[in-house]
Amino acid sequence: MIRRLLLLVLATVLLSGCSRGPDQSQVQAAVENRLQAVFAKPVLDVESLRRLGSGPLADAPDGSARRIVYFNGRFRLARDYAFGDWQSLNPAALATLLGATERGVEGIARDGNRAGDLLQVRGSVTFREGPDGWQAVDFVPPPQAAASQAAAGSPARATIERIQNLFNTLPPNSPRARAIITEELAAADRQITRRLDRLRRAFVVAGGPETGEYDLVARTIAARLTAQGFRASGSSTQGSIENLQLLQRGAANIALAQGDIARQAYLGQGAFGGTAHNPGLRAIASLYPEAFHIAVLADGPVQSIADLRGRRMDAGLAASGTRASALQVLAAHGLPAGSVELVSSADFDHAVRALVDKQVDAIASVIHAPARQLQRLAADHRLRILPLSPPAIAQLARDDPAFVRLVLAPGTYPGQGAPIATVGVTALLVTGADTPADEVRSVLQAVFEQADFVAAGSPAGGQITRATALEGVTIPMHEAAERYFKAEPAPR
């Protein structure tokens, strides 16, 4: 009897906990309000929505309680809409809007959805408790920490332990020394990986900084090539400039690169003069657009790009496309080299933390939107993306054909109610003119016929389609790629 009574009390407590928070009507109203705020013309109608469980979150910065409520929903397309279109609200932004992961939204067609299509969504809405009850708020969860692996081999382990001890014994006020160790270790890690790849005669796909979008795409392509019988490897790098250098040295077979940086390498401009000039560079395909962002704290002193004069901005690694593009954008706004102090962090996560800690006044990035790190900042109402001025946009597009006009659609970032004008470049997949035709075709099949980039965790993957595979290409196409797209044109 006592046991039954305890079980009854426990069940009552659990049911009480599950019933806390907003009810189904509040969840559905919050979802409908978000869709109406983002789409000027209706795109998605809520056909059905079922509230599931809820759970507590950490208190909001002002101390008020927060709760996340989960739902399963069916959404019907009210009109034709291509979420993969470069000017549309893309799948990653739609997922954040509905409190889902990219994998939590099913039914998005790679080449566009039609009116009447059905999307299945496993989403959520976060609420904050206030004087008037529960109010829906923006919330983007932090990423899960990746598990680390222990080093193997006694000589290597001894070296690693020596460096670890050196790092741990540095005084707390030694940020420069720590940065030097971090930078040297990152470079050594990349070099070791590439040397091992060459030792194994791997087909190397050069990507970008570890866990970044280029890195995810490169590793996904490599995984599909491996499934085809290649011994392929995705290689982490500093980004576009290093990738193009690796291609020219024969240390990589294919690579991702910003369209503007690829064009400079092909023409022998910028950092690619003299022996770095690579007239044999060829494009395989255009993958997705990368928007130029300058992000600042919403409560900070920088209100426009002109306000950056004399301030510190993280502009990416020295051998990255972001750094080269940032210099062009600043110059177009009347800020020549030296007028803004440019610094670089080890990776984008470190740059975001530096902005939050006010060690820098802004961060620049050429990145697929929405960037997850910036989404989380925007959800805390701490972020502003600076629009580029119309004259600067016109100048950039006129002076460099690699720049395309882009608009970050409302809803791209939490709390963004208006479009943000900027420029962008295309992320290209590139190789050398002498790469065998069968290898190029295998890569194209991996990208456009086999790989599921969204399932692999790439937010930009939803915009990789044959329909846009020739958009924004800034250098000649590889002959095998030309034949592929002529033989298999994009569906209409």
Short mmCIF file of C-alpha atoms in Angstrom, two decimals:
data_model
loop_
_atom_site.label_atom_id
_atom_site.label_comp_id
_atom_site.label_asym_id
_atom_site.label_seq_id
_atom_site.Cartn_x
_atom_site.Cartn_y
_atom_site.Cartn_z
CA MET A 1 0.00 0.00 0.00
CA ILE A 2 2.78 2.41 0.94
CA ARG A 3 4.61 1.60 -2.29
CA ARG A 4 1.49 2.31 -4.35
CA LEU A 5 0.99 5.57 -2.49
CA LEU A 6 4.59 6.64 -3.20
CA LEU A 7 4.19 5.77 -6.87
CA LEU A 8 0.97 7.77 -7.01
CA VAL A 9 2.67 10.79 -5.41
CA LEU A 10 5.63 10.48 -7.81
CA ALA A 11 3.32 10.25 -10.82
CA THR A 12 1.41 13.31 -9.62
CA VAL A 13 4.65 15.29 -9.27
CA LEU A 14 5.83 14.25 -12.72
CA LEU A 15 2.51 15.11 -14.35
CA SER A 16 2.50 18.43 -12.55
CA GLY A 17 6.01 19.14 -13.87
CA CYS A 18 4.98 18.23 -17.43
CA SER A 19 1.96 20.52 -17.28
CA ARG A 20 3.91 23.56 -16.20
CA GLY A 21 4.45 26.39 -18.58
CA PRO A 22 2.60 27.62 -21.65
CA ASP A 23 -0.26 25.55 -23.06
CA GLN A 24 -0.76 24.39 -26.65
CA SER A 25 -2.65 27.50 -27.75
CA GLN A 26 0.25 29.72 -26.60
CA VAL A 27 2.80 27.55 -28.43
CA GLN A 28 0.80 27.62 -31.67
CA ALA A 29 0.21 31.36 -31.39
CA ALA A 30 3.95 31.94 -30.92
CA VAL A 31 4.79 29.86 -33.99
CA GLU A 32 2.18 31.61 -36.15
CA ASN A 33 3.36 35.04 -34.99
CA ARG A 34 6.94 34.22 -35.97
CA LEU A 35 5.92 33.07 -39.43
CA GLN A 36 3.81 36.20 -39.98
CA ALA A 37 6.66 38.45 -38.84
CA VAL A 38 9.15 36.90 -41.28
CA PHE A 39 7.13 36.31 -44.44
CA ALA A 40 5.49 39.36 -46.00
CA LYS A 41 3.31 36.99 -48.04
CA PRO A 42 2.18 33.74 -46.35
CA VAL A 43 4.45 30.79 -47.10
CA LEU A 44 3.66 28.23 -44.39
CA ASP A 45 0.28 27.46 -42.86
CA VAL A 46 0.08 25.52 -39.60
CA GLU A 47 -2.00 22.50 -40.53
CA SER A 48 -1.59 20.82 -37.15
CA LEU A 49 0.56 21.32 -34.09
CA ARG A 50 0.79 19.06 -31.06
CA ARG A 51 2.43 20.24 -27.85
CA LEU A 52 4.80 17.69 -26.37
CA GLY A 53 6.74 18.00 -23.13
CA SER A 54 8.52 20.99 -21.67
CA GLY A 55 11.56 21.57 -19.56
CA PRO A 56 13.32 24.33 -17.63
CA LEU A 57 16.19 26.36 -19.05
CA ALA A 58 18.75 28.48 -17.26
CA ASP A 59 17.29 31.77 -16.06
CA ALA A 60 17.37 34.72 -18.45
CA PRO A 61 20.03 37.40 -17.85
CA ASP A 62 17.46 39.45 -15.91
CA GLY A 63 16.78 36.51 -13.57
CA SER A 64 13.36 35.57 -14.94
CA ALA A 65 12.51 31.89 -15.41
CA ARG A 66 12.68 30.34 -18.87
CA ARG A 67 11.04 27.20 -20.17
CA ILE A 68 11.31 25.37 -23.48
CA VAL A 69 8.23 23.68 -24.93
CA TYR A 70 8.57 21.05 -27.64
CA PHE A 71 6.09 20.39 -30.42
CA ASN A 72 5.49 18.30 -33.51
CA GLY A 73 3.94 20.23 -36.36
CA ARG A 74 2.68 19.80 -39.91
CA PHE A 75 3.12 22.89 -42.10
CA ARG A 76 1.52 23.22 -45.54
CA LEU A 77 3.15 25.38 -48.26
CA ALA A 78 0.76 28.19 -49.17
CA ARG A 79 2.71 28.96 -52.34
CA ASP A 80 5.76 27.86 -54.28
CA TYR A 81 8.92 28.61 -52.34
CA ALA A 82 12.55 27.61 -52.82
CA PHE A 83 14.27 27.54 -49.43
CA GLY A 84 17.52 26.80 -51.27
CA ASP A 85 17.27 30.02 -53.28
CA TRP A 86 20.03 32.42 -52.34
CA GLN A 87 17.65 35.32 -51.62
CA SER A 88 15.15 33.28 -49.59
CA LEU A 89 14.93 32.34 -45.95
CA ASN A 90 17.18 29.30 -46.07
CA PRO A 91 16.67 25.94 -44.32
CA ALA A 92 19.06 26.75 -41.47
CA ALA A 93 17.30 30.04 -40.68
CA LEU A 94 13.87 28.37 -40.95
CA ALA A 95 14.99 25.68 -38.51
CA THR A 96 16.10 28.29 -35.97
CA LEU A 97 12.86 30.22 -36.44
CA LEU A 98 10.90 27.09 -35.52
CA GLY A 99 13.23 26.03 -32.72
CA ALA A 100 14.41 22.96 -34.58
CA THR A 101 17.68 21.54 -35.82
CA GLU A 102 18.25 21.30 -39.57
CA ARG A 103 17.41 17.59 -39.27
CA GLY A 104 14.22 18.46 -37.41
CA VAL A 105 12.62 19.96 -40.54
CA GLU A 106 11.64 17.31 -43.08
CA GLY A 107 10.16 17.80 -46.52
CA ILE A 108 12.31 20.64 -47.89
CA ALA A 109 12.95 19.86 -51.55
CA ARG A 110 16.48 20.56 -52.78
CA ASP A 111 15.19 22.18 -55.98
CA GLY A 112 12.23 24.06 -54.46
CA ASN A 113 8.88 23.27 -52.86
CA ARG A 114 5.47 23.61 -54.46
CA ALA A 115 2.23 24.94 -53.01
CA GLY A 116 0.55 22.13 -51.09
CA ASP A 117 3.81 20.41 -50.08
CA LEU A 118 3.96 19.32 -46.45
CA LEU A 119 6.80 19.98 -43.99
CA GLN A 120 7.11 17.93 -40.83
CA VAL A 121 8.76 19.84 -37.98
CA ARG A 122 10.08 18.71 -34.61
CA GLY A 123 10.49 22.14 -33.07
CA SER A 124 10.32 24.15 -29.89
CA VAL A 125 9.43 27.55 -28.49
CA THR A 126 11.20 29.16 -25.54
CA PHE A 127 9.18 31.24 -23.10
CA ARG A 128 10.18 33.64 -20.35
CA GLU A 129 8.02 34.20 -17.29
CA GLY A 130 7.11 37.83 -16.68
CA PRO A 131 4.54 39.88 -14.78
CA ASP A 132 1.94 39.14 -17.46
CA GLY A 133 2.67 35.42 -17.66
CA TRP A 134 4.68 33.46 -20.20
CA GLN A 135 6.07 35.36 -23.21
CA ALA A 136 7.75 33.73 -26.22
CA VAL A 137 11.40 34.76 -26.62
CA ASP A 138 14.29 33.95 -28.95
CA PHE A 139 16.68 31.25 -27.81
CA VAL A 140 19.44 29.37 -29.65
CA PRO A 141 21.02 26.51 -27.67
CA PRO A 142 24.80 26.24 -27.45
CA PRO A 143 26.53 23.43 -29.35
CA GLN A 144 27.39 20.19 -27.61
CA ALA A 145 31.03 19.88 -26.68
CA ALA A 146 32.93 17.36 -28.76
CA ALA A 147 34.72 14.57 -26.98
CA SER A 148 38.50 14.75 -27.17
CA GLN A 149 40.72 11.84 -28.03
CA ALA A 150 43.90 10.94 -26.20
CA ALA A 151 47.17 11.00 -28.06
CA ALA A 152 48.79 7.67 -28.81
CA GLY A 153 52.43 6.65 -28.99
CA SER A 154 54.96 7.33 -26.26
CA PRO A 155 57.29 9.80 -28.13
CA ALA A 156 54.32 11.81 -29.37
CA ARG A 157 52.68 11.67 -25.95
CA ALA A 158 55.85 12.98 -24.28
CA THR A 159 55.96 15.92 -26.69
CA ILE A 160 52.28 16.66 -26.14
CA GLU A 161 52.71 16.52 -22.36
CA ARG A 162 55.69 18.91 -22.51
CA ILE A 163 53.67 21.43 -24.48
CA GLN A 164 50.69 20.95 -22.16
CA ASN A 165 52.87 21.59 -19.11
CA LEU A 166 54.37 24.66 -20.77
CA PHE A 167 50.89 25.98 -21.52
CA ASN A 168 49.61 25.27 -17.99
CA THR A 169 52.55 26.97 -16.26
CA LEU A 170 52.24 30.27 -18.11
CA PRO A 171 51.19 33.21 -15.93
CA PRO A 172 47.48 34.11 -16.23
CA ASN A 173 48.38 37.45 -17.82
CA SER A 174 50.17 35.90 -20.81
CA PRO A 175 47.59 36.00 -23.60
CA ARG A 176 50.22 36.57 -26.30
CA ALA A 177 52.26 33.55 -25.22
CA ARG A 178 49.16 31.37 -25.14
CA ALA A 179 48.16 32.62 -28.58
CA ILE A 180 51.61 31.74 -29.97
CA ILE A 181 51.38 28.17 -28.63
CA THR A 182 47.83 27.78 -29.97
CA GLU A 183 48.80 29.10 -33.40
CA GLU A 184 51.86 26.86 -33.68
CA LEU A 185 49.92 23.79 -32.56
CA ALA A 186 47.16 24.45 -35.09
CA ALA A 187 49.72 24.81 -37.90
CA ALA A 188 51.50 21.61 -36.81
CA ASP A 189 48.20 19.72 -36.68
CA ARG A 190 47.36 20.73 -40.24
CA GLN A 191 50.83 19.85 -41.52
CA ILE A 192 50.83 16.44 -39.80
CA THR A 193 47.41 15.62 -41.25
CA ARG A 194 48.47 16.58 -44.78
CA ARG A 195 51.73 14.62 -44.56
CA LEU A 196 49.87 11.54 -43.36
CA ASP A 197 47.34 11.98 -46.16
CA ARG A 198 50.12 12.13 -48.74
CA LEU A 199 51.76 9.09 -47.11
CA ARG A 200 48.49 7.21 -47.57
CA ARG A 201 48.10 8.75 -51.04
CA ALA A 202 44.74 10.16 -50.06
CA PHE A 203 42.59 12.27 -52.35
CA VAL A 204 42.72 15.49 -50.33
CA VAL A 205 39.76 17.87 -50.12
CA ALA A 206 40.99 21.14 -48.57
CA GLY A 207 38.35 22.78 -46.40
CA GLY A 208 38.74 25.47 -43.75
CA PRO A 209 39.08 26.07 -40.01
CA GLU A 210 38.07 23.03 -37.98
CA THR A 211 34.28 22.62 -37.43
CA GLY A 212 33.60 25.58 -39.75
CA GLU A 213 31.34 25.35 -42.78
CA TYR A 214 34.17 24.73 -45.29
CA ASP A 215 35.53 22.00 -43.05
CA LEU A 216 32.12 20.29 -42.75
CA VAL A 217 31.50 20.40 -46.50
CA ALA A 218 35.01 19.15 -47.31
CA ARG A 219 34.73 16.23 -44.91
CA THR A 220 31.26 15.33 -46.21
CA ILE A 221 32.55 15.28 -49.80
CA ALA A 222 35.52 13.18 -48.71
CA ALA A 223 33.20 10.71 -46.97
CA ARG A 224 31.11 10.27 -50.12
CA LEU A 225 34.24 9.84 -52.27
CA THR A 226 35.46 7.19 -49.85
CA ALA A 227 32.14 5.40 -50.28
CA GLN A 228 32.83 5.44 -54.06
CA GLY A 229 36.14 3.67 -53.53
CA PHE A 230 38.51 6.64 -53.22
CA ARG A 231 40.86 6.97 -50.28
CA ALA A 232 39.71 10.50 -49.59
CA SER A 233 40.37 12.87 -46.72
CA GLY A 234 38.96 16.25 -45.73
CA SER A 235 41.77 18.56 -44.58
CA SER A 236 41.34 21.43 -42.12
CA THR A 237 43.08 24.63 -43.23
CA GLN A 238 43.10 28.36 -42.58
CA GLY A 239 40.74 28.91 -45.51
CA SER A 240 40.69 30.12 -49.11
CA ILE A 241 44.20 31.50 -49.55
CA GLU A 242 45.90 28.50 -47.98
CA ASN A 243 43.64 26.13 -49.95
CA LEU A 244 44.67 27.70 -53.25
CA GLN A 245 48.32 27.52 -52.27
CA LEU A 246 47.90 23.83 -51.42
CA LEU A 247 46.31 23.18 -54.80
CA GLN A 248 49.16 24.82 -56.65
CA ARG A 249 51.76 22.85 -54.69
CA GLY A 250 49.92 19.60 -55.35
CA ALA A 251 49.18 19.10 -51.64
CA ALA A 252 45.42 19.01 -52.30
CA ASN A 253 43.30 17.65 -55.13
CA ILE A 254 40.23 19.84 -54.78
CA ALA A 255 39.45 22.72 -52.45
CA LEU A 256 36.83 25.18 -51.33
CA ALA A 257 37.55 28.85 -51.92
CA GLN A 258 35.75 32.15 -51.95
CA GLY A 259 34.95 33.24 -55.48
CA ASP A 260 36.80 36.53 -55.15
CA ILE A 261 39.95 34.90 -53.81
CA ALA A 262 39.87 32.21 -56.51
CA ARG A 263 39.64 34.96 -59.13
CA GLN A 264 42.69 36.72 -57.67
CA ALA A 265 44.67 33.47 -57.81
CA TYR A 266 43.63 32.86 -61.42
CA LEU A 267 44.56 36.41 -62.49
CA GLY A 268 47.69 36.69 -60.34
CA GLN A 269 46.38 39.56 -58.23
CA GLY A 270 46.60 40.42 -54.53
CA ALA A 271 48.46 37.75 -52.60
CA PHE A 272 48.89 35.68 -55.77
CA GLY A 273 51.41 37.67 -57.76
CA GLY A 274 54.61 36.21 -59.16
CA THR A 275 55.05 32.46 -58.65
CA ALA A 276 51.72 32.28 -56.77
CA HIS A 277 49.84 33.10 -59.99
CA ASN A 278 47.76 30.03 -60.99
CA PRO A 279 46.26 30.36 -64.49
CA GLY A 280 45.51 26.61 -64.40
CA LEU A 281 42.92 27.03 -61.65
CA ARG A 282 39.47 25.73 -62.62
CA ALA A 283 36.04 25.75 -61.03
CA ILE A 284 34.08 22.54 -60.49
CA ALA A 285 30.89 24.11 -59.15
CA SER A 286 29.40 26.95 -57.16
CA LEU A 287 28.11 25.69 -53.82
CA TYR A 288 26.39 28.43 -51.81
CA PRO A 289 26.56 32.19 -51.12
CA GLU A 290 28.64 33.59 -48.30
CA ALA A 291 27.50 36.92 -46.95
CA PHE A 292 29.90 39.51 -45.59
CA HIS A 293 29.03 40.23 -41.96
CA ILE A 294 30.30 42.88 -39.60
CA ALA A 295 28.84 42.10 -36.18
CA VAL A 296 28.94 44.40 -33.16
CA LEU A 297 27.33 44.39 -29.74
CA ALA A 298 23.92 46.03 -29.84
CA ASP A 299 24.73 48.18 -26.80
CA GLY A 300 28.23 49.07 -28.00
CA PRO A 301 29.58 52.32 -29.46
CA VAL A 302 29.74 51.17 -33.10
CA GLN A 303 26.57 52.10 -34.99
CA SER A 304 27.94 52.07 -38.54
CA ILE A 305 30.99 50.93 -40.46
CA ALA A 306 32.36 54.48 -40.34
CA ASP A 307 32.49 54.17 -36.52
CA LEU A 308 35.13 51.44 -36.83
CA ARG A 309 37.90 53.98 -37.49
CA GLY A 310 40.53 53.65 -34.77
CA ARG A 311 38.88 50.56 -33.26
CA ARG A 312 39.79 46.87 -33.12
CA MET A 313 38.11 44.36 -35.41
CA ASP A 314 38.70 40.63 -35.68
CA ALA A 315 38.97 40.07 -39.43
CA GLY A 316 39.85 36.39 -39.60
CA LEU A 317 43.12 34.58 -40.12
CA ALA A 318 45.81 36.22 -42.23
CA ALA A 319 45.54 33.52 -44.93
CA SER A 320 41.75 33.60 -45.08
CA GLY A 321 39.40 35.06 -47.65
CA THR A 322 37.63 36.97 -44.89
CA ARG A 323 40.71 39.11 -44.22
CA ALA A 324 41.11 40.00 -47.91
CA SER A 325 37.40 40.81 -48.30
CA ALA A 326 37.33 42.87 -45.10
CA LEU A 327 40.06 45.12 -46.44
CA GLN A 328 38.06 45.71 -49.63
CA VAL A 329 34.83 46.45 -47.76
CA LEU A 330 36.53 48.86 -45.37
CA ALA A 331 38.23 50.67 -48.27
CA ALA A 332 34.88 51.05 -50.05
CA HIS A 333 33.61 52.84 -46.92
CA GLY A 334 36.56 55.23 -46.85
CA LEU A 335 38.60 53.28 -44.31
CA PRO A 336 42.02 52.50 -45.85
CA ALA A 337 44.44 49.91 -44.50
CA GLY A 338 45.64 50.91 -41.04
CA SER A 339 42.62 52.98 -40.09
CA VAL A 340 41.10 49.95 -38.34
CA GLU A 341 43.25 47.68 -36.18
CA LEU A 342 42.77 44.19 -37.58
CA VAL A 343 43.39 41.22 -35.30
CA SER A 344 42.70 37.51 -35.63
CA SER A 345 41.56 34.80 -33.25
CA ALA A 346 42.30 31.10 -33.47
CA ASP A 347 38.81 30.45 -34.84
CA PHE A 348 35.38 32.04 -35.18
CA ASP A 349 34.24 30.87 -31.73
CA HIS A 350 37.18 32.68 -30.16
CA ALA A 351 36.36 35.79 -32.17
CA VAL A 352 32.77 35.76 -30.90
CA ARG A 353 33.97 35.39 -27.31
CA ALA A 354 36.39 38.28 -27.82
CA LEU A 355 33.47 40.43 -28.97
CA VAL A 356 31.35 39.46 -25.97
CA ASP A 357 34.28 40.17 -23.63
CA LYS A 358 34.80 43.53 -25.39
CA GLN A 359 38.37 42.69 -26.36
CA VAL A 360 37.40 43.73 -29.90
CA ASP A 361 34.77 46.18 -31.09
CA ALA A 362 33.60 44.15 -34.09
CA ILE A 363 34.10 40.89 -35.91
CA ALA A 364 34.11 40.49 -39.67
CA SER A 365 33.29 37.25 -41.39
CA VAL A 366 32.49 35.99 -44.85
CA ILE A 367 30.25 33.12 -43.87
CA HIS A 368 27.08 31.36 -44.81
CA ALA A 369 24.12 33.00 -43.10
CA PRO A 370 22.87 32.33 -40.55
CA ALA A 371 26.08 31.71 -38.61
CA ARG A 372 25.19 29.65 -35.56
CA GLN A 373 27.44 31.63 -33.23
CA LEU A 374 25.86 34.91 -34.32
CA GLN A 375 22.39 33.41 -33.96
CA ARG A 376 23.07 32.72 -30.30
CA LEU A 377 24.30 36.26 -29.72
CA ALA A 378 21.27 37.69 -31.50
CA ALA A 379 18.95 35.52 -29.40
CA ASP A 380 20.34 37.26 -26.31
CA HIS A 381 19.60 40.66 -27.95
CA ARG A 382 23.29 41.49 -27.88
CA LEU A 383 24.04 41.65 -31.58
CA ARG A 384 23.77 44.03 -34.50
CA ILE A 385 24.79 43.21 -38.07
CA LEU A 386 25.98 46.42 -39.73
CA PRO A 387 24.50 47.05 -43.19
CA LEU A 388 26.84 48.12 -45.96
CA SER A 389 26.12 51.52 -47.49
CA PRO A 390 24.50 51.58 -50.96
CA PRO A 391 27.46 53.47 -52.54
CA ALA A 392 29.93 50.96 -51.08
CA ILE A 393 27.88 48.02 -52.36
CA ALA A 394 27.73 49.58 -55.83
CA GLN A 395 31.50 50.21 -55.82
CA LEU A 396 32.36 46.69 -54.68
CA ALA A 397 30.10 45.07 -57.28
CA ARG A 398 31.50 47.37 -60.00
CA ASP A 399 35.18 46.94 -59.13
CA ASP A 400 35.17 43.20 -58.45
CA PRO A 401 32.79 40.90 -60.36
CA ALA A 402 33.26 38.28 -57.65
CA PHE A 403 31.09 40.34 -55.29
CA VAL A 404 27.35 39.85 -55.58
CA ARG A 405 24.65 41.92 -53.95
CA LEU A 406 22.99 40.04 -51.11
CA VAL A 407 20.24 40.76 -48.65
CA LEU A 408 19.91 38.94 -45.35
CA ALA A 409 16.18 38.23 -45.31
CA PRO A 410 14.15 39.13 -42.21
CA GLY A 411 14.33 36.27 -39.76
CA THR A 412 17.82 35.22 -40.79
CA TYR A 413 18.87 36.08 -37.24
CA PRO A 414 16.62 36.09 -34.15
CA GLY A 415 14.99 39.45 -33.66
CA GLN A 416 15.92 40.66 -37.16
CA GLY A 417 12.77 42.29 -38.45
CA ALA A 418 14.24 44.15 -41.42
CA PRO A 419 16.44 43.13 -44.37
CA ILE A 420 20.17 43.84 -44.10
CA ALA A 421 21.97 44.93 -47.27
CA THR A 422 25.42 43.50 -47.80
CA VAL A 423 27.59 41.82 -50.41
CA GLY A 424 28.66 38.25 -50.72
CA VAL A 425 30.82 35.86 -52.62
CA THR A 426 30.17 32.33 -53.73
CA ALA A 427 31.84 29.35 -52.15
CA LEU A 428 33.44 27.57 -55.08
CA LEU A 429 34.74 24.05 -55.40
CA VAL A 430 37.99 24.35 -57.36
CA THR A 431 40.77 22.20 -58.75
CA GLY A 432 43.54 22.26 -61.34
CA ALA A 433 42.99 22.06 -65.09
CA ASP A 434 45.00 18.83 -65.16
CA THR A 435 42.74 16.99 -62.70
CA PRO A 436 41.46 13.86 -64.49
CA ALA A 437 37.92 14.07 -65.87
CA ASP A 438 36.77 10.92 -64.06
CA GLU A 439 37.85 12.40 -60.71
CA VAL A 440 35.96 15.64 -61.38
CA ARG A 441 32.85 13.71 -62.35
CA SER A 442 33.10 11.57 -59.20
CA VAL A 443 33.31 14.74 -57.10
CA LEU A 444 30.25 16.22 -58.83
CA GLN A 445 28.28 13.00 -58.29
CA ALA A 446 29.26 13.04 -54.63
CA VAL A 447 28.14 16.66 -54.22
CA PHE A 448 24.93 16.77 -56.26
CA GLU A 449 23.72 13.17 -56.27
CA GLN A 450 24.89 11.47 -53.09
CA ALA A 451 25.85 13.76 -50.22
CA ASP A 452 23.30 14.85 -47.62
CA PHE A 453 25.05 17.93 -46.30
CA VAL A 454 22.24 18.91 -43.93
CA ALA A 455 22.27 15.47 -42.29
CA ALA A 456 26.04 15.84 -41.94
CA GLY A 457 25.49 18.99 -39.88
CA SER A 458 26.19 21.64 -42.52
CA PRO A 459 23.68 24.53 -42.34
CA ALA A 460 24.82 25.73 -45.76
CA GLY A 461 24.09 22.32 -47.24
CA GLY A 462 20.47 23.23 -47.88
CA GLN A 463 21.61 25.70 -50.54
CA ILE A 464 23.86 23.34 -52.49
CA THR A 465 21.81 22.54 -55.58
CA ARG A 466 22.38 21.96 -59.29
CA ALA A 467 20.03 24.89 -59.94
CA THR A 468 22.67 27.32 -58.62
CA ALA A 469 25.81 25.32 -59.45
CA LEU A 470 26.91 27.87 -62.08
CA GLU A 471 25.94 31.03 -60.16
CA GLY A 472 28.75 33.43 -59.31
CA VAL A 473 31.52 31.36 -60.91
CA THR A 474 34.48 33.71 -61.27
CA ILE A 475 37.03 31.53 -63.09
CA PRO A 476 36.88 29.12 -66.05
CA MET A 477 35.08 25.83 -65.49
CA HIS A 478 36.91 22.52 -65.68
CA GLU A 479 36.01 20.82 -68.97
CA ALA A 480 34.62 17.77 -67.19
CA ALA A 481 32.36 19.99 -65.07
CA GLU A 482 31.07 21.76 -68.18
CA ARG A 483 30.19 18.39 -69.71
CA TYR A 484 28.50 17.23 -66.51
CA PHE A 485 26.15 20.19 -66.30
CA LYS A 486 25.36 20.15 -70.02
CA ALA A 487 24.51 16.43 -69.88
CA GLU A 488 22.55 16.75 -66.65
CA PRO A 489 20.99 20.21 -66.56
CA ALA A 490 19.38 21.53 -63.41
CA PRO A 491 15.68 20.61 -63.02
CA ARG A 492 13.13 23.37 -63.48
#
